[in-house]
Coordinates of C-alpha atoms and ligand atoms in Angstrom, one line a residue:
Chain A
M524 CA 134.5 43.9 152.3
A525 CA 135.1 47.6 152.8
D526 CA 133.2 47.7 156.1
T527 CA 135.6 45.2 157.7
Q528 CA 138.5 47.5 157.0
A529 CA 140.0 49.9 159.5
P530 CA 138.4 53.3 159.1
G531 CA 141.7 54.8 158.1
R532 CA 141.8 52.7 154.9
L533 CA 138.3 53.7 153.8
G534 CA 139.4 56.6 151.8
V535 CA 141.9 54.5 149.9
N536 CA 139.3 51.8 149.3
L537 CA 136.9 54.4 147.9
S538 CA 139.4 55.7 145.4
V539 CA 140.3 52.1 144.4
A540 CA 136.6 51.4 143.9
A541 CA 136.4 54.4 141.6
A542 CA 139.5 53.2 139.8
A543 CA 137.9 49.8 139.4
R544 CA 134.7 51.2 137.9
F545 CA 136.7 53.4 135.4
A546 CA 139.6 51.0 134.9
A547 CA 139.0 50.7 131.2
P548 CA 138.7 54.4 130.3
I549 CA 141.6 55.3 132.6
G550 CA 143.7 52.5 131.2
L551 CA 142.8 53.5 127.7
G552 CA 143.9 57.0 128.3
L553 CA 147.2 55.9 129.8
V554 CA 147.9 53.5 127.0
F555 CA 147.1 56.2 124.4
I556 CA 149.5 58.7 126.1
A557 CA 152.2 56.1 126.5
F558 CA 152.2 55.0 122.9
F559 CA 151.8 58.6 121.7
I560 CA 155.0 59.5 123.5
A561 CA 156.8 56.3 122.4
T562 CA 156.1 56.4 118.7
P563 CA 154.9 59.1 116.2
D564 CA 153.2 56.3 114.2
F565 CA 150.5 55.6 116.8
L566 CA 148.3 58.6 116.8
T567 CA 147.9 58.9 113.1
T568 CA 144.6 58.8 111.2
S569 CA 145.4 55.7 109.3
N570 CA 146.7 53.8 112.4
I571 CA 143.7 54.8 114.5
S572 CA 141.4 53.8 111.7
D573 CA 143.0 50.4 111.4
L574 CA 143.1 50.0 115.2
L575 CA 139.3 50.6 115.4
V576 CA 138.8 48.1 112.6
S577 CA 140.6 45.4 114.5
A578 CA 138.8 46.5 117.7
S579 CA 135.5 46.1 115.9
I580 CA 135.9 42.3 115.8
L581 CA 136.8 42.1 119.5
L582 CA 134.0 44.5 120.4
V583 CA 131.4 42.3 118.7
L584 CA 132.7 39.3 120.6
A585 CA 132.8 41.3 123.9
M586 CA 129.2 42.3 123.4
G587 CA 128.1 38.7 123.3
Q588 CA 130.3 37.9 126.3
Q589 CA 128.8 40.9 128.0
L590 CA 125.3 39.4 127.9
V591 CA 126.5 36.0 129.2
V592 CA 128.5 37.6 132.0
T593 CA 125.5 39.7 132.9
T594 CA 123.6 36.5 133.7
A595 CA 126.6 35.4 135.9
G596 CA 127.8 33.0 133.2
I597 CA 130.9 32.7 131.1
D598 CA 131.3 31.7 127.4
L599 CA 134.6 30.0 126.8
S600 CA 133.5 28.6 123.5
V601 CA 134.1 31.9 121.9
G602 CA 137.7 30.9 121.2
S603 CA 136.6 28.1 118.8
N604 CA 133.2 29.4 117.7
L605 CA 134.7 32.2 115.8
P606 CA 137.1 30.0 113.7
W607 CA 134.2 27.5 113.3
S608 CA 131.8 30.1 111.9
A609 CA 134.5 31.4 109.7
A610 CA 135.3 27.9 108.4
V611 CA 131.6 27.4 107.7
L612 CA 131.6 30.6 105.7
G613 CA 134.7 29.6 103.8
Y614 CA 133.4 26.1 103.1
A615 CA 130.0 27.2 101.9
Y616 CA 131.6 29.9 99.7
T617 CA 134.0 27.5 98.1
Q618 CA 131.1 25.1 97.4
G619 CA 129.7 27.9 95.2
W620 CA 126.6 28.5 97.3
G621 CA 127.0 32.3 97.0
L622 CA 127.9 34.9 99.5
P623 CA 124.5 35.6 101.0
A624 CA 124.0 31.9 101.8
A625 CA 127.6 31.5 103.1
V626 CA 127.2 34.5 105.4
S627 CA 123.8 33.3 106.6
L628 CA 125.2 29.8 107.3
A629 CA 128.1 31.3 109.2
L630 CA 125.7 33.3 111.4
L631 CA 123.6 30.2 111.9
A632 CA 126.7 28.1 112.7
G633 CA 127.7 30.5 115.5
L634 CA 124.1 30.7 116.8
A635 CA 123.9 26.9 116.8
V636 CA 126.9 26.6 119.1
G637 CA 125.4 29.3 121.4
V638 CA 122.0 27.7 121.5
M639 CA 123.7 24.3 122.4
N640 CA 125.6 26.0 125.2
G641 CA 122.5 27.7 126.4
L642 CA 120.4 24.5 126.4
L643 CA 123.1 22.6 128.4
V644 CA 123.6 25.3 130.9
A645 CA 120.0 26.4 131.3
R646 CA 117.9 23.3 130.8
L647 CA 120.2 20.6 132.0
N648 CA 121.7 22.9 134.7
M649 CA 125.3 22.0 133.9
T650 CA 128.1 24.3 135.0
D651 CA 128.7 27.1 132.5
F652 CA 132.4 26.8 132.8
I653 CA 132.5 23.1 132.0
V654 CA 129.9 23.3 129.2
T655 CA 131.6 26.0 127.3
L656 CA 135.0 24.5 127.9
G657 CA 133.7 21.3 126.5
S658 CA 132.2 23.0 123.4
L659 CA 135.4 25.0 123.0
S660 CA 137.1 21.6 122.3
V661 CA 134.3 19.9 120.4
V662 CA 133.8 22.9 118.1
S663 CA 137.5 23.3 117.4
G664 CA 137.6 19.6 116.4
L665 CA 134.6 20.1 114.1
T666 CA 136.4 23.0 112.5
L667 CA 139.5 20.9 111.8
L668 CA 137.3 18.1 110.4
L669 CA 135.4 20.5 108.1
T670 CA 138.6 22.1 106.8
S671 CA 141.1 19.3 107.2
G672 CA 143.1 22.0 109.1
N673 CA 143.6 24.1 105.9
T674 CA 143.0 27.8 105.5
I675 CA 140.2 28.5 103.1
P676 CA 140.6 31.6 101.0
V677 CA 137.5 33.6 100.4
N678 CA 137.8 36.0 97.5
S679 CA 134.7 38.1 97.6
D680 CA 134.7 41.7 96.4
F681 CA 131.8 42.5 98.7
L682 CA 133.7 41.3 101.8
R683 CA 136.8 43.1 100.7
A684 CA 134.9 46.3 100.3
L685 CA 133.3 45.7 103.7
A686 CA 136.7 45.6 105.3
I687 CA 138.3 48.5 103.4
D688 CA 135.5 50.9 102.6
G689 CA 133.0 53.0 104.5
I690 CA 131.0 56.2 104.5
G691 CA 133.7 58.8 104.1
P692 CA 136.3 58.2 106.9
V693 CA 133.8 56.0 108.8
R694 CA 134.6 52.4 108.1
W695 CA 131.9 49.8 107.7
F696 CA 133.4 47.7 110.5
W697 CA 132.9 50.6 112.9
V698 CA 129.3 51.0 111.8
L699 CA 128.6 47.3 112.3
A700 CA 130.4 47.1 115.7
F701 CA 128.6 50.3 116.8
L702 CA 125.2 48.8 115.8
V703 CA 125.9 45.6 117.7
A704 CA 126.9 47.6 120.8
A705 CA 123.9 49.9 120.5
L706 CA 121.6 46.9 120.2
V707 CA 123.1 45.2 123.3
G708 CA 122.9 48.5 125.2
F709 CA 119.3 48.9 124.1
L710 CA 118.4 45.3 125.0
L711 CA 120.0 45.5 128.5
F712 CA 118.8 48.9 129.6
R713 CA 115.7 49.7 127.7
T714 CA 113.7 46.5 127.5
R715 CA 112.1 44.1 129.9
T716 CA 114.4 41.3 128.6
G717 CA 117.4 43.3 129.7
T718 CA 115.9 43.8 133.2
Y719 CA 115.4 40.0 133.4
L720 CA 118.9 39.3 132.2
L721 CA 120.3 41.6 134.9
S722 CA 118.0 40.0 137.5
T723 CA 119.0 36.5 136.5
G724 CA 122.6 37.3 137.1
G725 CA 122.0 39.5 140.1
N726 CA 120.0 37.0 142.2
I727 CA 118.7 34.0 140.4
D728 CA 116.5 32.8 143.2
A729 CA 114.8 36.2 143.6
A730 CA 114.4 36.4 139.8
R731 CA 112.8 33.0 139.8
G732 CA 110.6 34.0 142.7
A733 CA 109.4 37.0 140.8
G734 CA 108.3 34.7 138.0
I735 CA 111.1 35.4 135.6
H736 CA 111.9 32.5 133.3
V737 CA 115.6 32.4 134.3
D738 CA 116.3 29.4 132.0
R739 CA 115.0 31.3 129.0
M740 CA 117.2 34.3 130.0
R741 CA 120.3 32.2 130.2
L742 CA 119.5 30.6 126.9
I743 CA 119.1 34.0 125.3
A744 CA 122.4 35.1 126.6
Y745 CA 124.4 32.1 125.3
A746 CA 122.5 32.2 122.0
S747 CA 123.3 35.9 121.6
S748 CA 127.0 35.2 122.3
G749 CA 127.0 32.5 119.7
L750 CA 125.4 34.8 117.1
A751 CA 128.0 37.5 118.0
C752 CA 130.7 34.9 117.2
G753 CA 129.0 34.4 113.8
I754 CA 129.0 38.2 113.1
A755 CA 132.6 38.5 114.3
A756 CA 133.5 35.6 112.0
V757 CA 132.1 37.4 109.0
L758 CA 134.1 40.5 109.8
F759 CA 137.2 38.3 110.4
V760 CA 136.9 36.6 107.0
A761 CA 136.4 40.0 105.4
R762 CA 139.5 41.4 107.0
T763 CA 141.8 38.5 106.5
G764 CA 140.4 37.2 103.2
G765 CA 139.9 33.7 104.4
S766 CA 139.3 31.4 107.4
D767 CA 142.2 30.0 109.3
P768 CA 141.1 27.2 111.6
S769 CA 144.0 27.5 113.9
L770 CA 143.9 31.3 114.5
Q771 CA 142.6 33.7 117.1
T772 CA 142.3 31.8 120.3
D773 CA 143.5 34.9 122.1
L774 CA 140.2 36.6 121.2
L775 CA 138.6 34.4 123.9
L776 CA 140.7 35.9 126.7
S777 CA 140.4 39.3 125.2
S778 CA 136.6 39.1 125.0
I779 CA 136.3 38.2 128.7
A780 CA 139.0 40.8 129.6
A781 CA 137.2 43.6 127.8
V782 CA 134.1 42.9 129.8
V783 CA 135.9 42.6 133.1
L784 CA 137.9 45.7 132.4
G785 CA 134.7 47.5 131.6
G786 CA 133.5 47.1 135.1
S787 CA 130.9 44.3 134.7
S788 CA 130.9 41.9 137.6
L789 CA 131.8 38.3 136.7
F790 CA 129.3 37.4 139.4
G791 CA 126.6 38.8 137.2
G792 CA 123.9 41.4 137.6
K793 CA 126.0 44.4 136.5
A794 CA 126.7 45.4 133.0
S795 CA 128.4 48.3 131.3
V796 CA 128.3 48.4 127.5
L797 CA 130.4 51.6 127.4
G798 CA 132.9 50.0 129.8
S799 CA 133.2 46.9 127.7
L800 CA 133.7 49.1 124.6
A801 CA 136.5 51.0 126.4
G802 CA 138.0 47.6 127.5
A803 CA 138.0 46.3 124.0
L804 CA 139.7 49.4 122.7
L805 CA 142.3 49.3 125.5
L806 CA 143.3 45.7 124.7
Q807 CA 143.4 46.3 121.0
S808 CA 145.5 49.5 121.5
L809 CA 148.0 47.5 123.5
I810 CA 148.4 45.0 120.8
N811 CA 148.5 47.7 118.1
G812 CA 151.1 49.8 120.0
F813 CA 153.3 46.8 120.7
T814 CA 153.3 45.9 117.0
L815 CA 154.2 49.4 116.0
L816 CA 157.1 49.5 118.5
G817 CA 158.4 46.2 117.1
I818 CA 158.1 44.5 120.5
S819 CA 158.1 40.8 120.0
Q820 CA 154.7 39.2 119.4
Y821 CA 155.4 36.9 122.3
Y822 CA 155.0 39.8 124.7
Q823 CA 151.5 40.5 123.6
P824 CA 149.8 37.7 125.5
V825 CA 151.9 38.6 128.5
A826 CA 150.8 42.2 128.4
V827 CA 147.1 41.3 127.9
G828 CA 147.3 38.8 130.7
V829 CA 148.9 41.3 133.1
V830 CA 146.2 43.8 132.3
V831 CA 143.5 41.3 133.0
L832 CA 145.1 40.2 136.3
G833 CA 145.3 43.9 137.2
A834 CA 141.6 44.3 136.4
A835 CA 140.8 41.3 138.5
F836 CA 142.9 42.6 141.4
I837 CA 141.2 46.0 141.3
S838 CA 137.7 44.5 141.0
R839 CA 138.3 42.9 144.4
F840 CA 137.6 46.3 145.8
Q841 CA 134.4 46.9 143.9
K842 CA 131.9 45.5 146.3
Chain B
M727 CA 98.3 23.5 133.5
T728 CA 97.5 27.1 134.5
D729 CA 94.3 27.1 132.4
T730 CA 92.2 25.6 135.1
P731 CA 88.9 27.3 135.6
A732 CA 90.3 28.4 138.9
R733 CA 91.9 31.3 137.1
V734 CA 90.8 34.4 138.7
A735 CA 88.3 36.3 136.7
G736 CA 87.4 39.8 137.9
E737 CA 86.6 40.6 141.5
P738 CA 86.6 38.0 144.2
S739 CA 83.8 38.1 146.8
T740 CA 82.0 41.3 147.4
S741 CA 82.9 41.9 151.0
G742 CA 85.8 41.0 153.3
S743 CA 83.8 38.4 155.2
A744 CA 83.0 35.8 152.7
A745 CA 79.7 34.0 152.8
P746 CA 80.0 30.7 154.5
T747 CA 78.9 28.9 151.3
S748 CA 81.7 30.2 149.1
P749 CA 84.7 27.9 148.9
P750 CA 87.8 28.9 150.8
L751 CA 90.5 30.6 148.7
V752 CA 93.1 27.9 149.3
E753 CA 92.7 24.5 150.8
I754 CA 95.9 22.5 151.4
S755 CA 95.7 18.8 152.3
G756 CA 98.2 16.2 153.0
L757 CA 101.1 18.3 151.7
R758 CA 104.6 16.6 152.0
K759 CA 108.0 17.9 150.9
S760 CA 111.4 16.3 151.5
F761 CA 114.8 17.6 150.7
G762 CA 116.8 14.4 150.5
A763 CA 116.7 13.0 154.0
V764 CA 115.2 16.2 155.5
H765 CA 111.4 15.9 155.8
A766 CA 110.5 19.6 155.8
L767 CA 106.7 19.0 155.4
R768 CA 105.2 15.8 156.7
G769 CA 101.5 16.3 156.1
V770 CA 100.2 19.8 156.2
D771 CA 96.5 20.6 156.2
L772 CA 95.6 24.3 156.0
T773 CA 92.7 26.4 154.8
L774 CA 92.8 30.0 153.9
A775 CA 89.4 31.5 154.2
D776 CA 88.6 34.1 151.5
G777 CA 89.3 37.6 152.6
E778 CA 90.7 36.7 156.0
V779 CA 94.1 37.1 157.6
T780 CA 95.5 33.8 158.5
A781 CA 98.6 33.5 160.7
L782 CA 101.1 30.7 160.3
L783 CA 103.1 30.0 163.5
G784 CA 105.8 27.6 164.4
D785 CA 109.4 27.3 165.7
N786 CA 112.4 27.8 163.5
G787 CA 112.6 24.9 161.0
A788 CA 109.0 24.0 161.5
G789 CA 108.5 24.2 157.7
K790 CA 106.7 27.5 157.3
S791 CA 108.9 28.9 154.6
T792 CA 108.9 25.6 152.8
L793 CA 105.1 25.6 152.8
V794 CA 105.1 29.1 151.4
R795 CA 107.4 28.1 148.6
C796 CA 105.2 25.1 147.8
L797 CA 102.3 27.5 147.6
T798 CA 104.0 29.9 145.3
G799 CA 105.3 27.4 142.8
V800 CA 109.0 27.6 143.8
H801 CA 109.1 24.0 145.1
P802 CA 106.8 21.3 143.6
P803 CA 105.4 19.4 146.6
D804 CA 106.1 15.6 146.8
T805 CA 102.5 14.7 147.5
G806 CA 99.3 16.4 148.6
Q807 CA 96.7 18.7 147.1
I808 CA 96.3 22.4 146.8
L809 CA 92.8 23.6 145.9
F810 CA 92.4 27.2 144.8
R811 CA 88.8 28.3 144.9
G812 CA 87.8 24.7 145.1
E813 CA 89.8 23.6 142.0
P814 CA 93.0 21.6 142.2
I815 CA 96.0 23.5 140.9
Q816 CA 99.5 22.5 140.1
L817 CA 102.0 25.4 140.3
S818 CA 105.1 24.7 138.3
S819 CA 106.6 28.1 138.6
P820 CA 106.1 31.4 140.5
D821 CA 104.7 32.8 137.3
D822 CA 101.7 30.4 137.7
A823 CA 101.1 31.7 141.2
R824 CA 101.3 35.3 140.0
H825 CA 98.7 34.6 137.3
L826 CA 96.3 33.6 140.2
G827 CA 97.0 36.9 141.9
I828 CA 99.3 35.5 144.5
E829 CA 102.2 37.7 145.6
T830 CA 104.8 36.8 148.2
V831 CA 107.2 38.6 150.5
Y832 CA 109.8 35.9 150.9
Q833 CA 111.8 35.6 154.1
T834 CA 114.9 36.3 151.9
L835 CA 112.9 39.2 150.4
G836 CA 113.6 38.4 146.8
L837 CA 115.0 41.7 145.8
I838 CA 117.7 42.2 143.2
E839 CA 120.4 44.2 144.9
D840 CA 122.0 45.8 141.9
L841 CA 118.7 47.0 140.4
S842 CA 117.1 50.3 141.6
V843 CA 114.2 50.5 143.9
W844 CA 111.8 51.2 141.2
Q845 CA 113.1 48.4 139.1
N846 CA 112.5 46.0 142.0
L847 CA 109.0 47.3 142.6
Y848 CA 108.1 46.7 139.0
L849 CA 110.1 43.5 138.6
N850 CA 108.4 41.3 135.9
R851 CA 105.6 43.9 135.9
E852 CA 107.4 46.5 133.9
L853 CA 105.4 49.2 132.2
T854 CA 106.3 49.7 128.5
T855 CA 105.5 52.1 125.7
G856 CA 105.4 51.3 122.0
F857 CA 104.3 47.9 120.8
G858 CA 105.6 44.6 119.4
P859 CA 109.3 44.2 119.4
F860 CA 109.8 47.9 119.9
R861 CA 108.4 48.0 123.4
V862 CA 110.6 50.1 125.5
L863 CA 110.6 50.4 129.3
D864 CA 108.5 53.4 130.4
K865 CA 111.0 54.5 133.1
K866 CA 109.3 57.8 133.7
S867 CA 106.0 56.4 134.7
M868 CA 107.5 53.6 136.8
I869 CA 109.7 56.0 138.7
A870 CA 106.9 58.4 139.3
E871 CA 104.5 55.7 140.5
S872 CA 107.1 54.0 142.6
G873 CA 107.1 57.0 144.9
D874 CA 103.3 56.6 145.3
I875 CA 103.5 52.9 146.0
L876 CA 106.1 53.5 148.7
S877 CA 104.4 56.5 150.3
R878 CA 101.1 54.5 150.6
L879 CA 103.1 52.2 152.9
D880 CA 104.7 55.0 154.8
V881 CA 108.1 53.8 153.6
N882 CA 110.9 56.2 153.9
V883 CA 113.1 55.7 150.8
P884 CA 114.8 59.0 149.8
N885 CA 115.5 58.0 146.2
V886 CA 113.7 55.3 144.2
R887 CA 116.5 55.5 141.6
A888 CA 119.1 54.3 144.1
T889 CA 120.0 50.6 144.1
V890 CA 118.6 48.3 146.7
R891 CA 122.2 47.5 147.7
R892 CA 122.2 50.9 149.4
M893 CA 119.0 50.4 151.4
S894 CA 118.9 49.5 155.1
G895 CA 117.5 46.1 156.2
G896 CA 114.2 47.7 157.2
Q897 CA 114.0 49.7 154.0
R898 CA 114.5 46.5 151.9
Q899 CA 111.8 44.7 153.9
S900 CA 109.4 47.6 153.3
I901 CA 110.2 47.6 149.6
A902 CA 109.4 43.9 149.3
I903 CA 106.2 44.3 151.2
A904 CA 105.1 47.3 149.2
R905 CA 105.7 45.3 146.0
A906 CA 103.7 42.3 147.1
A907 CA 100.8 44.4 148.5
N908 CA 100.7 46.5 145.4
W909 CA 100.4 43.6 143.0
G910 CA 98.7 40.9 145.1
K911 CA 95.1 40.7 144.0
T912 CA 93.8 37.6 145.7
L913 CA 96.4 36.4 148.1
V914 CA 99.4 38.1 149.7
I915 CA 101.8 35.9 151.6
M916 CA 104.3 37.5 154.0
D917 CA 107.1 35.5 155.6
E918 CA 108.1 37.3 158.7
P919 CA 107.5 40.7 157.1
T920 CA 108.3 42.8 160.2
A921 CA 111.4 41.0 161.5
A922 CA 113.7 43.9 160.6
L923 CA 111.3 46.8 161.0
G924 CA 111.1 49.6 163.6
V925 CA 108.0 50.4 165.6
R926 CA 106.6 52.9 163.2
E927 CA 107.2 50.7 160.2
T928 CA 105.7 47.7 161.9
A929 CA 102.6 49.6 162.7
A930 CA 102.4 50.7 159.0
V931 CA 102.7 47.0 157.9
E932 CA 99.9 46.0 160.3
E933 CA 97.8 48.8 159.0
L934 CA 98.5 47.7 155.5
I935 CA 97.4 44.1 156.3
R936 CA 94.1 45.5 157.6
R937 CA 93.7 47.5 154.4
L938 CA 94.4 44.5 152.3
R939 CA 91.7 42.6 154.2
D940 CA 89.3 45.5 153.7
A941 CA 90.0 45.2 149.9
A942 CA 89.0 41.5 150.1
V943 CA 92.6 40.4 149.6
T944 CA 93.4 37.2 151.6
V945 CA 96.6 37.4 153.7
L946 CA 98.8 34.6 155.0
L947 CA 101.1 36.0 157.6
I948 CA 104.1 34.2 159.1
S949 CA 105.2 35.8 162.3
H950 CA 107.0 35.0 165.6
D951 CA 105.3 38.0 167.3
M952 CA 102.3 36.7 169.2
A953 CA 101.0 40.2 170.0
Q954 CA 101.1 41.0 166.3
V955 CA 99.2 37.8 165.5
L956 CA 96.5 38.7 168.1
R957 CA 96.3 42.2 166.6
V958 CA 95.8 41.4 162.9
A959 CA 94.9 37.7 162.3
D960 CA 91.5 36.1 162.2
T961 CA 92.8 32.5 162.3
A962 CA 96.1 31.0 163.4
Y963 CA 97.6 27.7 162.3
V964 CA 100.5 26.1 164.2
L965 CA 103.1 24.1 162.4
R966 CA 105.2 21.7 164.4
R967 CA 108.0 19.6 162.8
G968 CA 106.4 19.8 159.4
Q969 CA 102.9 19.0 160.5
T970 CA 99.8 21.0 161.2
A971 CA 99.5 20.9 165.0
A972 CA 96.6 23.2 165.7
R973 CA 94.1 25.7 164.3
R974 CA 92.7 28.4 166.4
T975 CA 90.3 31.2 165.9
V976 CA 92.3 34.2 167.1
A977 CA 89.4 35.9 168.8
D978 CA 89.2 32.9 171.2
A979 CA 92.9 32.4 171.7
T980 CA 95.5 33.8 174.1
G981 CA 99.1 34.5 173.4
D982 CA 100.2 31.9 176.0
E983 CA 98.0 29.3 174.4
L984 CA 99.5 29.9 171.0
V985 CA 103.0 29.8 172.4
G986 CA 102.2 26.5 174.2
L987 CA 100.9 25.1 170.9
I988 CA 104.1 26.1 169.1
T989 CA 106.4 24.5 171.7
G990 CA 104.2 21.5 172.2
A991 CA 103.5 22.3 175.8
V992 CA 99.8 22.5 174.9
E993 CA 98.5 19.6 172.8
G994 CA 96.2 20.9 170.2
A995 CA 93.6 18.9 168.3
A996 CA 94.2 19.9 164.7
H997 CA 90.8 21.6 164.5
G998 CA 90.2 22.9 167.9
Ligands
ATP1140 N1 116.2 24.0 149.9 C1 116.3 23.2 151.0 N2 117.1 22.2 151.0 C2 117.3 21.4 152.1 N3 116.6 21.5 153.2 C3 115.8 22.5 153.3 C4 115.6 23.4 152.2 N4 114.7 24.4 152.6 C5 114.3 24.1 153.9 N5 115.0 23.0 154.3 C6 114.8 22.3 155.7 O1 113.5 22.2 155.9 C7 113.2 22.5 157.3 C8 112.1 23.6 157.3 O2 112.7 24.8 156.9 P1 111.8 26.1 156.7 O3 112.7 27.1 156.1 O4 110.6 25.8 156.0 O5 111.6 26.5 158.3 P2 110.8 27.8 158.9 O6 109.6 27.2 159.6 O7 110.5 28.8 157.8 O8 111.8 28.3 159.9 P3 112.2 29.8 160.3 O9 111.2 30.3 161.4 O10 113.6 29.7 160.9 O11 112.1 30.7 159.1 C9 114.5 22.9 157.9 O12 115.0 21.7 158.6 C10 115.4 23.2 156.8 O13 116.7 22.9 157.0
MG1141 MG1 111.2 30.6 157.4

């Protein structure tokens, strides 16, 4: 795109391209400064600590989404897979199966949705967008059937401690989210599987021609995203003390937004774990700051949407 | 399906010129492939003698690249047989072909633009350290050896850490060729490898083809450059509208004759 422009605009394009790559860190810095000026409550230890806890859930989801986006796919089922896994946790727990079993089942429930998406996309060659849109709907229906639409309270001391405690000032949520991010970064950039995931997204024909099992890579990506939903669901239940089947559909958009803001290409083949991390923090900071300022909740989706559209606009210049 | 006895074990023949009794490396007969209404291959017969350079000629759309993709497991052929060292093989994926020691420079090159040069050279051949689930990419060794692989082909790539997206058309082609030549142990297929190359780089590729032959590696070369074919090939096949039109021993052929066979001006008995 840049080489069709008049030479005089090249400099502008270069700086826009740099802005696109660092959109998330730059945006994060701006948001922090803006909220710091606007309210003394923003940059306090306790607020930042809570902000990072909320961001942990989004970050885990974004890491799953990151893997799918790396293979040039998209996982829309995140929006219902999280409440679904949470509902399975709540259901199993209220049946008296014990917390370890309930948590394992929640992880499995998330993974199962991911594997199903992966099989449909990779093996049956169905369009990722349609497949995950379909399972978004199917899984949200299943959740309502399982819970009859009711919130299931989960009163577990362990989960409560998970949400509140930590090692000194370092909260458990941060540790978990950091581990997930580190794992995804390791997978993508230090292992063969990571190279194959990037290749599959970068040029699927070339990857196939090099003997890479591209179907397996896409399956791995969607399954990982499903598992990430399961992990996020456990964190979510720990934080809210229950599973609400109707909540948190905005996490879907945010998870995609975090990845796009982070500089990964929706066309696949490019990934940035640190960028996605900054993207998730940026989005969560926006929501947090708006709440502190007492701006109506209704503006939050507007703000998040505008940020995403801005990121999409900037990423036009990336190539 | 890959566990046919045709699996290559150890060294092929001892010298570049195979004994007449040893079976050809690849024998293709009656190969057909259609894409819907387009009959890309309508009965191809072709033999690749072990350790020789075979040229595949034909006009645009004659079916050369399709034949290559059938031979490397990208497309399953509709009908027809492929013998590898005398044994029938069924290639269901490029991985199967790689296990037989077949490497390919596709016309589209098959490079991943957003990966670095060294990552492309080692694509699906990555070196790792550690074991089990803790195997980690051995970037250091791969980067170091990538320099050697490229310099052997006289390829001028300033930085193997740069992404392929930043390479020129000729550099990309050279990288793809270097990759195939480095890993191909029995057969290296090159689909118009010098189309984007300069004079010096083309000479280097032709030298590389000779070196492969000296190392008893069979080469299938697709080229529109008759002078090049006369310089490096032992045998030439001509494909016309999806069919084998002629086979010539290059030492006995002239450029004009080959051109005539390609256009159809000269009628060629299939095994002249
Ligand atoms: N994947 C495909 N789908 C549909 N048609 C195809 C496909 N691949 C090749 N063809 C058709 O098959 C015919 C042979 O194409 P092929 O690429 O093998 O020609 P070629 O001999 O390599 O030509 P060139 O010298 O231009 O590279 C063409 O008519 C082409 O349109
Ligand atoms: Mg071709």
